[in-house]
Tab-separated table of C-alpha atoms and ligand atoms in Angstrom:
chain	number	residue	atom	x	y	z
A	1	MET	CA	14.514	-8.634	14.658
A	2	ALA	CA	18.279	-8.952	14.911
A	3	GLU	CA	17.977	-8.725	19.110
A	4	ARG	CA	15.914	-11.876	19.287
A	5	SER	CA	18.528	-13.910	16.563
A	6	ASP	CA	19.398	-15.892	19.699
A	7	LYS	CA	16.018	-17.214	20.323
A	8	PRO	CA	15.793	-20.859	18.984
A	9	ASP	CA	12.135	-20.108	17.386
A	10	THR	CA	12.941	-16.496	16.078
A	11	PRO	CA	12.289	-16.176	12.487
A	12	ARG	CA	15.712	-16.597	10.199
A	13	PRO	CA	17.349	-13.734	9.035
A	14	GLN	CA	15.638	-12.714	5.397
A	15	ASN	CA	16.290	-10.428	2.471
A	16	VAL	CA	13.878	-8.015	2.446
A	17	ALA	CA	15.124	-6.317	-0.510
A	18	GLU	CA	15.061	-9.209	-2.674
A	19	LEU	CA	11.216	-9.467	-1.500
A	20	ALA	CA	10.732	-6.395	-2.217
A	21	GLU	CA	12.122	-6.530	-5.700
A	22	LEU	CA	9.526	-9.965	-6.228
A	23	LEU	CA	6.972	-7.533	-5.228
A	24	ARG	CA	7.998	-5.036	-7.673
A	25	ALA	CA	8.206	-7.657	-10.442
A	26	GLY	CA	4.554	-8.761	-9.792
A	27	ARG	CA	5.394	-12.053	-7.824
A	28	LEU	CA	2.866	-12.175	-4.545
A	29	VAL	CA	4.869	-12.117	-0.989
A	30	ALA	CA	3.058	-13.204	1.929
A	31	PHE	CA	4.250	-10.534	4.814
A	32	PRO	CA	3.611	-9.736	8.626
A	33	THR	CA	1.496	-7.086	10.008
A	34	GLU	CA	0.367	-6.520	13.317
A	35	THR	CA	-3.021	-7.940	12.562
A	36	VAL	CA	-2.874	-11.149	10.637
A	37	TYR	CA	-0.231	-11.908	7.480
A	38	GLY	CA	-1.395	-10.428	4.264
A	39	LEU	CA	-1.058	-11.781	0.748
A	40	GLY	CA	0.888	-9.105	-1.279
A	41	ALA	CA	1.110	-7.564	-4.643
A	42	ASN	CA	2.095	-4.510	-6.486
A	43	ALA	CA	-1.122	-2.385	-5.941
A	44	LEU	CA	-0.571	-0.582	-9.312
A	45	ASP	CA	-0.257	-3.889	-11.059
A	46	ALA	CA	-3.394	-5.198	-12.121
A	47	ASP	CA	-1.988	-8.664	-13.552
A	48	ALA	CA	-0.213	-9.139	-9.935
A	49	VAL	CA	-3.589	-8.296	-8.180
A	50	LEU	CA	-5.465	-10.848	-10.112
A	51	ARG	CA	-3.195	-13.273	-8.944
A	52	ILE	CA	-4.246	-12.508	-5.168
A	53	PHE	CA	-7.602	-13.297	-6.517
A	54	GLU	CA	-6.480	-16.633	-8.305
A	55	ALA	CA	-4.371	-17.700	-5.093
A	56	LYS	CA	-7.041	-17.505	-2.304
A	57	GLY	CA	-10.230	-18.276	-4.580
A	58	ARG	CA	-11.199	-14.864	-3.594
A	59	PRO	CA	-14.254	-13.462	-5.895
A	60	ALA	CA	-13.714	-10.662	-8.056
A	61	ASN	CA	-16.621	-8.562	-6.338
A	62	ILE	CA	-14.615	-8.217	-2.949
A	63	PRO	CA	-12.087	-5.166	-2.662
A	64	LEU	CA	-8.737	-5.384	-1.186
A	65	ILE	CA	-7.193	-3.327	1.413
A	66	VAL	CA	-4.241	-1.368	-0.076
A	67	HIS	CA	-0.638	-1.156	2.479
A	68	ILE	CA	1.475	2.052	2.296
A	69	ALA	CA	4.890	2.760	4.144
A	70	ASP	CA	3.530	5.845	5.757
A	71	ILE	CA	1.127	8.643	5.297
A	72	ASP	CA	2.659	10.882	2.882
A	73	GLN	CA	2.369	7.955	0.063
A	74	LEU	CA	-1.969	8.609	1.073
A	75	SER	CA	-2.434	11.222	-1.877
A	76	THR	CA	-0.882	8.467	-4.264
A	77	VAL	CA	-3.691	6.094	-3.633
A	78	THR	CA	-6.215	8.519	-2.933
A	79	ALA	CA	-8.206	11.366	-4.730
A	80	ARG	CA	-9.092	13.185	-1.810
A	81	GLN	CA	-7.812	13.424	1.763
A	82	PRO	CA	-10.846	14.393	3.890
A	83	GLU	CA	-9.873	15.912	7.222
A	84	LEU	CA	-11.990	13.387	9.117
A	85	ALA	CA	-9.312	10.658	7.494
A	86	MET	CA	-6.126	13.065	8.314
A	87	GLN	CA	-7.905	13.177	12.011
A	88	LEU	CA	-8.122	9.383	12.166
A	89	ALA	CA	-4.866	8.554	10.465
A	90	ALA	CA	-2.819	11.178	12.943
A	91	GLU	CA	-3.985	9.424	15.893
A	92	PHE	CA	-4.302	5.725	14.695
A	93	TRP	CA	-1.413	5.026	12.078
A	94	PRO	CA	0.832	3.161	12.274
A	95	GLY	CA	-1.996	0.316	13.131
A	96	PRO	CA	-4.738	-1.756	12.736
A	97	LEU	CA	-7.008	0.882	11.050
A	98	THR	CA	-8.040	0.885	7.406
A	99	LEU	CA	-9.528	4.170	6.113
A	100	VAL	CA	-12.062	3.888	3.148
A	101	LEU	CA	-11.752	7.132	0.855
A	102	PRO	CA	-12.125	8.143	-2.723
A	103	ARG	CA	-9.653	6.095	-4.652
A	104	ALA	CA	-7.216	7.826	-7.097
A	105	PRO	CA	-7.446	6.950	-11.122
A	106	THR	CA	-4.101	5.032	-11.109
A	107	ILE	CA	-5.551	2.230	-8.888
A	108	PRO	CA	-6.428	-0.646	-11.051
A	109	ASP	CA	-10.251	-1.712	-11.032
A	110	ALA	CA	-9.235	-5.069	-10.055
A	111	VAL	CA	-8.074	-3.831	-6.724
A	112	THR	CA	-11.443	-2.064	-5.502
A	113	ALA	CA	-13.306	-4.369	-7.138
A	114	GLY	CA	-14.463	-1.655	-9.146
A	115	LEU	CA	-15.555	0.650	-6.584
A	116	ASP	CA	-14.960	4.369	-6.386
A	117	THR	CA	-13.140	4.066	-3.229
A	118	ILE	CA	-9.999	2.317	-1.929
A	119	GLY	CA	-9.457	0.677	1.430
A	120	VAL	CA	-5.640	2.385	2.694
A	121	ARG	CA	-3.695	1.184	5.924
A	122	VAL	CA	0.024	1.678	7.236
A	123	PRO	CA	0.717	-1.277	9.027
A	124	ALA	CA	2.184	-0.974	12.348
A	125	HIS	CA	4.857	-3.822	11.942
A	126	PRO	CA	8.551	-2.753	11.621
A	127	LEU	CA	8.940	-5.791	8.736
A	128	ALA	CA	6.076	-4.647	6.793
A	129	HIS	CA	7.377	-1.212	7.276
A	130	GLU	CA	10.765	-2.207	5.786
A	131	LEU	CA	9.110	-4.370	3.014
A	132	LEU	CA	6.412	-1.253	1.758
A	133	THR	CA	9.590	1.242	2.231
A	134	ALA	CA	11.807	-1.015	0.111
A	135	ALA	CA	9.288	-1.923	-2.462
A	136	GLY	CA	8.030	1.821	-3.226
A	137	VAL	CA	5.081	1.356	-4.422
A	138	PRO	CA	1.427	0.555	-2.697
A	139	VAL	CA	1.040	-2.947	-1.582
A	140	ALA	CA	-2.494	-4.635	-2.327
A	141	ALA	CA	-2.882	-7.424	0.567
A	142	PRO	CA	-5.941	-9.484	2.007
A	143	SER	CA	-5.402	-11.544	4.665
A	144	ALA	CA	-2.889	-14.529	3.181
A	145	ASN	CA	-5.498	-17.247	3.905
A	146	PRO	CA	-7.575	-19.197	1.041
A	147	PHE	CA	-11.251	-17.514	0.983
A	148	THR	CA	-13.416	-18.472	4.116
A	149	ARG	CA	-10.781	-19.869	5.670
A	150	ILE	CA	-8.926	-18.824	8.824
A	151	SER	CA	-6.788	-15.864	8.747
A	152	PRO	CA	-3.283	-16.451	9.290
A	153	THR	CA	-0.809	-15.079	12.415
A	154	THR	CA	2.174	-17.031	11.814
A	155	ALA	CA	4.139	-17.887	8.770
A	156	GLU	CA	3.513	-21.338	9.235
A	157	HIS	CA	-0.297	-20.922	8.903
A	158	VAL	CA	0.400	-19.207	5.413
A	159	ARG	CA	2.576	-22.095	4.487
A	160	ALA	CA	0.365	-24.621	5.256
A	161	GLN	CA	-2.600	-22.949	3.596
A	162	LEU	CA	-1.349	-21.301	0.348
A	163	GLY	CA	1.939	-23.822	0.065
A	164	ASP	CA	3.250	-22.575	-3.617
A	165	ARG	CA	0.578	-20.395	-4.246
A	166	VAL	CA	2.700	-17.663	-2.986
A	167	ASP	CA	6.244	-17.107	-3.926
A	168	ALA	CA	7.694	-16.020	-1.043
A	169	VAL	CA	6.984	-15.799	2.950
A	170	LEU	CA	8.409	-13.319	5.357
A	171	ASP	CA	8.549	-14.592	8.403
A	172	GLY	CA	7.756	-12.419	11.374
A	173	GLY	CA	6.530	-14.471	14.027
A	174	PRO	CA	3.126	-14.570	15.720
A	175	THR	CA	1.449	-11.772	15.104
A	176	ASP	CA	0.430	-9.149	18.128
A	177	VAL	CA	-3.153	-8.282	17.469
A	178	GLY	CA	-4.476	-11.223	15.915
A	179	ILE	CA	-7.416	-9.808	14.290
A	180	GLU	CA	-7.947	-7.712	11.101
A	181	SER	CA	-8.128	-4.355	10.852
A	182	THR	CA	-10.876	-2.218	11.944
A	183	VAL	CA	-12.408	-0.424	8.722
A	184	VAL	CA	-14.211	2.730	8.382
A	185	ASN	CA	-15.722	4.886	5.714
A	186	VAL	CA	-14.421	8.308	5.997
A	187	CYS	CA	-15.718	9.706	2.763
A	188	GLY	CA	-18.963	11.239	4.187
A	189	GLU	CA	-19.478	13.648	6.643
A	190	ARG	CA	-19.788	11.188	9.568
A	191	PRO	CA	-17.381	8.143	9.430
A	192	VAL	CA	-19.125	4.643	9.289
A	193	LEU	CA	-18.053	1.431	10.694
A	194	LEU	CA	-17.549	-1.330	8.294
A	195	ARG	CA	-15.665	-3.645	9.926
A	196	PRO	CA	-14.901	-4.022	13.610
A	197	GLY	CA	-11.647	-4.516	14.867
A	198	SER	CA	-9.321	-4.008	17.992
A	199	ILE	CA	-9.630	-0.230	17.959
A	200	THR	CA	-13.201	-0.077	18.852
A	201	ILE	CA	-15.955	2.628	17.939
A	202	ALA	CA	-15.709	4.185	21.148
A	203	ASP	CA	-11.789	4.889	20.287
A	204	LEU	CA	-12.713	6.092	16.868
A	205	GLU	CA	-15.457	8.397	18.668
A	206	ALA	CA	-13.031	9.937	20.953
A	207	VAL	CA	-11.201	11.305	18.192
A	208	VAL	CA	-13.787	12.251	15.453
A	209	GLY	CA	-17.237	11.887	17.723
A	210	PRO	CA	-20.373	9.872	16.419
A	211	VAL	CA	-19.425	7.172	14.025
A	212	ALA	CA	-22.543	5.252	12.647
A	213	ARG	CA	-22.257	1.289	11.636
A	214	ALA	CA	-23.141	-0.073	8.103
A	215	THR	CA	-25.774	-2.355	7.709
A	216	PRO	CA	-25.505	-5.104	4.724
A	217	THR	CA	-28.605	-4.248	2.379
A	218	ALA	CA	-30.825	-6.857	2.564
A	219	ASP	CA	-30.819	-7.995	-1.001
A	220	PRO	CA	-27.455	-10.060	-1.507
A	221	HIS	CA	-27.170	-8.750	-5.145
A	222	ALA	CA	-27.592	-4.847	-4.529
A	223	PRO	CA	-24.415	-3.242	-3.828
A	224	GLN	CA	-22.963	-3.914	-0.136
A	225	PRO	CA	-21.350	-0.664	1.701
A	226	SER	CA	-18.453	-3.217	2.583
A	227	PRO	CA	-18.737	-6.407	0.214
A	228	GLY	CA	-17.280	-9.341	2.305
A	229	THR	CA	-17.814	-8.146	5.356
A	230	SER	CA	-20.940	-10.197	6.060
A	231	GLU	CA	-20.751	-13.730	4.901
A	232	ARG	CA	-19.206	-16.574	6.502
A	233	HIS	CA	-15.241	-17.016	6.923
A	234	TYR	CA	-12.914	-17.549	9.196
A	235	ALA	CA	-14.049	-21.218	9.245
A	236	PRO	CA	-12.376	-24.279	10.914
A	237	THR	CA	-13.741	-27.643	9.875
A	238	ALA	CA	-15.019	-27.846	13.291
A	239	ARG	CA	-18.675	-26.935	13.940
A	240	LEU	CA	-18.639	-24.584	16.801
A	241	VAL	CA	-21.347	-24.222	19.583
A	242	GLU	CA	-21.797	-21.662	22.411
A	243	VAL	CA	-22.005	-22.829	25.994
A	244	ALA	CA	-23.019	-20.896	29.079
A	245	ARG	CA	-22.306	-21.664	32.482
A	246	ASP	CA	-25.134	-22.968	35.427
A	247	PRO	CA	-25.525	-21.138	38.467
A	248	ASN	CA	-22.806	-23.142	40.101
A	249	GLY	CA	-20.351	-22.020	37.728
A	250	ASN	CA	-20.042	-25.552	35.531
A	251	LEU	CA	-20.140	-25.673	32.149
A	252	ARG	CA	-23.300	-26.735	30.496
A	253	LEU	CA	-22.456	-28.779	27.611
A	254	PRO	CA	-25.129	-30.223	25.273
A	255	THR	CA	-26.737	-33.715	26.539
A	256	ASP	CA	-26.679	-35.087	23.300
A	257	SER	CA	-24.105	-37.811	22.521
A	258	PHE	CA	-21.347	-36.365	21.018
A	259	ALA	CA	-18.721	-38.608	22.727
A	260	ASN	CA	-18.170	-40.032	19.206
A	261	GLU	CA	-16.672	-37.009	18.028
A	262	THR	CA	-13.385	-35.568	18.411
A	263	TRP	CA	-14.599	-32.168	20.125
A	264	ALA	CA	-12.635	-29.390	21.681
A	265	LEU	CA	-13.612	-27.385	24.940
A	266	ILE	CA	-12.595	-23.244	24.587
A	267	SER	CA	-13.386	-21.808	27.719
A	268	PHE	CA	-12.392	-19.218	30.406
A	269	ASP	CA	-11.120	-21.695	33.206
A	270	ARG	CA	-8.264	-23.995	33.205
A	271	ASP	CA	-10.120	-26.417	35.486
A	272	ASP	CA	-13.019	-26.966	32.671
A	273	ALA	CA	-11.088	-29.803	31.031
A	274	SER	CA	-12.131	-32.901	33.554
A	275	GLY	CA	-14.818	-33.634	34.813
A	276	VAL	CA	-17.459	-31.679	32.346
A	277	THR	CA	-18.343	-34.864	30.853
A	278	ALA	CA	-17.468	-38.479	30.711
A	279	SER	CA	-15.708	-38.334	27.629
A	280	GLU	CA	-12.494	-36.094	28.070
A	281	PRO	CA	-12.085	-33.383	25.065
A	282	ALA	CA	-9.267	-33.760	22.392
A	283	MET	CA	-7.783	-30.479	22.856
A	284	HIS	CA	-8.896	-27.665	25.806
A	285	ARG	CA	-7.788	-23.939	25.668
A	286	PRO	CA	-8.149	-21.900	28.624
A	287	MET	CA	-8.701	-18.295	26.756
A	288	PRO	CA	-7.893	-15.108	28.349
A	289	ARG	CA	-10.315	-13.176	30.216
A	290	ASP	CA	-9.974	-9.935	28.499
A	291	ALA	CA	-10.945	-9.198	24.663
A	292	ALA	CA	-7.251	-8.025	23.277
A	293	ASN	CA	-5.593	-11.090	24.353
A	294	PHE	CA	-8.171	-13.225	23.426
A	295	GLY	CA	-8.234	-11.763	19.760
A	296	ARG	CA	-4.476	-12.108	19.945
A	297	GLN	CA	-5.084	-15.882	20.235
A	298	LEU	CA	-8.654	-16.719	18.672
A	299	PHE	CA	-7.221	-17.435	14.872
A	300	ALA	CA	-4.527	-19.873	16.237
A	301	THR	CA	-6.800	-21.976	18.379
A	302	LEU	CA	-9.061	-22.329	15.326
A	303	HIS	CA	-5.956	-23.396	13.475
A	304	ASP	CA	-5.146	-25.622	16.073
A	305	LEU	CA	-9.007	-27.250	15.939
A	306	ASP	CA	-8.189	-28.285	12.633
A	307	ALA	CA	-4.718	-29.622	13.089
A	308	ALA	CA	-6.298	-31.606	16.042
A	309	GLY	CA	-8.907	-33.023	13.819
A	310	CYS	CA	-11.846	-31.562	16.027
A	311	THR	CA	-15.156	-31.922	14.363
A	312	LEU	CA	-16.950	-30.206	17.146
A	313	ALA	CA	-15.753	-27.403	19.595
A	314	PHE	CA	-17.699	-25.824	22.363
A	315	VAL	CA	-17.244	-22.411	22.906
A	316	GLU	CA	-18.114	-20.448	26.097
A	317	GLN	CA	-20.144	-17.560	26.074
A	318	LEU	CA	-17.862	-14.320	25.873
A	319	PRO	CA	-18.599	-12.003	28.806
A	320	PRO	CA	-20.580	-8.955	28.079
A	321	GLY	CA	-19.219	-5.380	26.728
A	322	ALA	CA	-18.172	-3.560	23.691
A	323	GLU	CA	-14.385	-4.342	24.009
A	324	TRP	CA	-15.414	-7.821	22.597
A	325	GLU	CA	-17.333	-6.860	19.595
A	326	ALA	CA	-14.466	-7.892	17.162
A	327	VAL	CA	-14.011	-11.334	18.643
A	328	ALA	CA	-17.716	-11.964	18.716
A	329	ASP	CA	-17.778	-10.822	14.712
A	330	ARG	CA	-15.198	-13.170	14.226
A	331	LEU	CA	-16.496	-15.897	16.157
A	332	ARG	CA	-19.960	-15.628	14.610
A	333	ARG	CA	-18.379	-15.594	11.115
A	334	ALA	CA	-16.373	-18.948	11.944
A	335	GLY	CA	-20.000	-20.637	12.305
A	336	LEU	CA	-20.551	-20.105	16.082
A	337	ALA	CA	-24.006	-21.400	16.940
A	338	ARG	CA	-25.673	-21.265	19.878
A	339	PRO	CA	-27.423	-24.821	21.002
A	340	GLY	CA	-30.780	-25.227	18.989
A	341	ASP	CA	-30.128	-22.278	16.449
A	342	GLU	CA	-31.463	-22.672	12.984
A	343	GLY	CA	-29.238	-24.588	10.990
A	344	ALA	CA	-26.672	-24.728	14.329
A	345	GLY	CA	-23.227	-25.534	13.915
A	346	ARG	CA	-23.352	-25.374	9.298
B	1	TXA	O1	-6.093	-6.527	9.205
B	1	TXA	C1	-6.017	-6.199	8.006
B	1	TXA	O2	-6.918	-5.406	7.239
B	1	TXA	C2	-5.610	-7.343	6.797
B	1	TXA	C3	-4.189	-6.900	6.445
B	1	TXA	C4	-3.269	-8.007	5.559
B	1	TXA	O3	-4.007	-6.045	6.800
B	1	TXA	N1	-6.252	-7.317	5.569
B	1	TXA	C5	-7.485	-7.628	5.390
B	1	TXA	O4	-7.762	-7.498	4.090
B	1	TXA	O5	-8.011	-7.817	6.221
B	1	TXA	P1	-9.207	-8.437	3.472
B	1	TXA	O6	-8.893	-8.423	2.054
B	1	TXA	O7	-9.166	-9.763	4.494
B	1	TXA	O8	-10.240	-7.632	4.292
B	1	TXA	C6	-10.724	-6.624	3.076
B	1	TXA	C7	-11.985	-5.912	3.573
B	1	TXA	C8	-13.013	-6.387	2.430
B	1	TXA	O9	-13.193	-7.573	2.615
B	1	TXA	C9	-14.071	-5.232	2.641
B	1	TXA	O10	-14.879	-5.563	3.744
B	1	TXA	C10	-13.276	-3.841	3.452
B	1	TXA	O11	-11.951	-4.675	3.610
B	1	TXA	N2	-12.690	-3.219	1.966
B	1	TXA	C11	-11.623	-2.953	1.661
B	1	TXA	N3	-11.676	-2.088	0.663
B	1	TXA	C12	-13.175	-1.470	0.697
B	1	TXA	C13	-13.713	-0.422	-0.037
B	1	TXA	N4	-13.088	0.535	-1.000
B	1	TXA	N5	-15.024	-0.047	0.491
B	1	TXA	C14	-15.669	-0.739	1.768
B	1	TXA	N6	-14.994	-1.727	2.070
B	1	TXA	C15	-14.042	-2.373	1.553
B	2	MG	MG1	-9.622	-11.497	5.057
């Protein structure tokens, strides 16, 4: 990042070797990846891993993703490396893809929530790579946010949400992808998509053929294919309500009075802020019309709703198309409701 050091908002130089030492000593270090910031701990140190759950307030039955510096380390955290996994790793690592594989016996139960599988990825961020290389151990890292809150895409988001519950934050500026990695189980004959991300099902299928989708079991007490992927998550304080356009292209906001609320508008058109209703939104965020750029800005936008004290946000309906799957998933889990939905908002 040295080439950017003349810019005013450039993260200050940080001693990666010192942070790696903290990790090896069992402390918590938040670090940037290309997706979101992770809250890292030495994955081989069960006490350190338990500290992650404490800091996040996360239930112990949701497994963590383990980060490795490069593919050569895969055999240190997994019991087997099926051909399917190697094909996907060769194509997408380093990158925003997590592979669920049979776990090595050296991995503490706390990391995998007792499952016999482990989620692993090689992140593409240069600072993450530097930190993982210097640490020399696999690093368990969920997103660096309190359980059910919005994932962090900047170091400020981490500090604001976790404060001194994290021992250090490695600042790499805003993340590039903005939503968490695609998670795929590759233990069986056919890969199973567990969590959508910027690498789409079509991207995966181009490499390994048909990919199945996990369907959460109806009984919440039965084992889930991927614990933690179905519940409400990513939640801002504001209620999120979907709005569509009328045939004239004007946004249709509900006529019910919301004038007394601090409300926001998240839509695709810069001109939407004025004239849609009698009251002005406290915040209007025109969003990019392509899924990748929308995804990059999504969590920062949700964080901004909280910062602006919004109690309600209208979100324009997403365009059709498979490339929107991950964004739609995150908005749904942030509580997005259609007007009139059962339990709309929350
Ligand atoms: O982009 C990301 O993946 C970020 C960055 C920091 O790498 N990490 C992340 O971790 O999102 P986390 O802990 O918030 O998400 C972990 C999710 C779990 O909720 C679960 O759905 C899935 O990954 N997962 C992890 N291990 C699994 C396993 N053994 N079997 C099934 N699903 C697993
Ligand atoms: Mg998370």
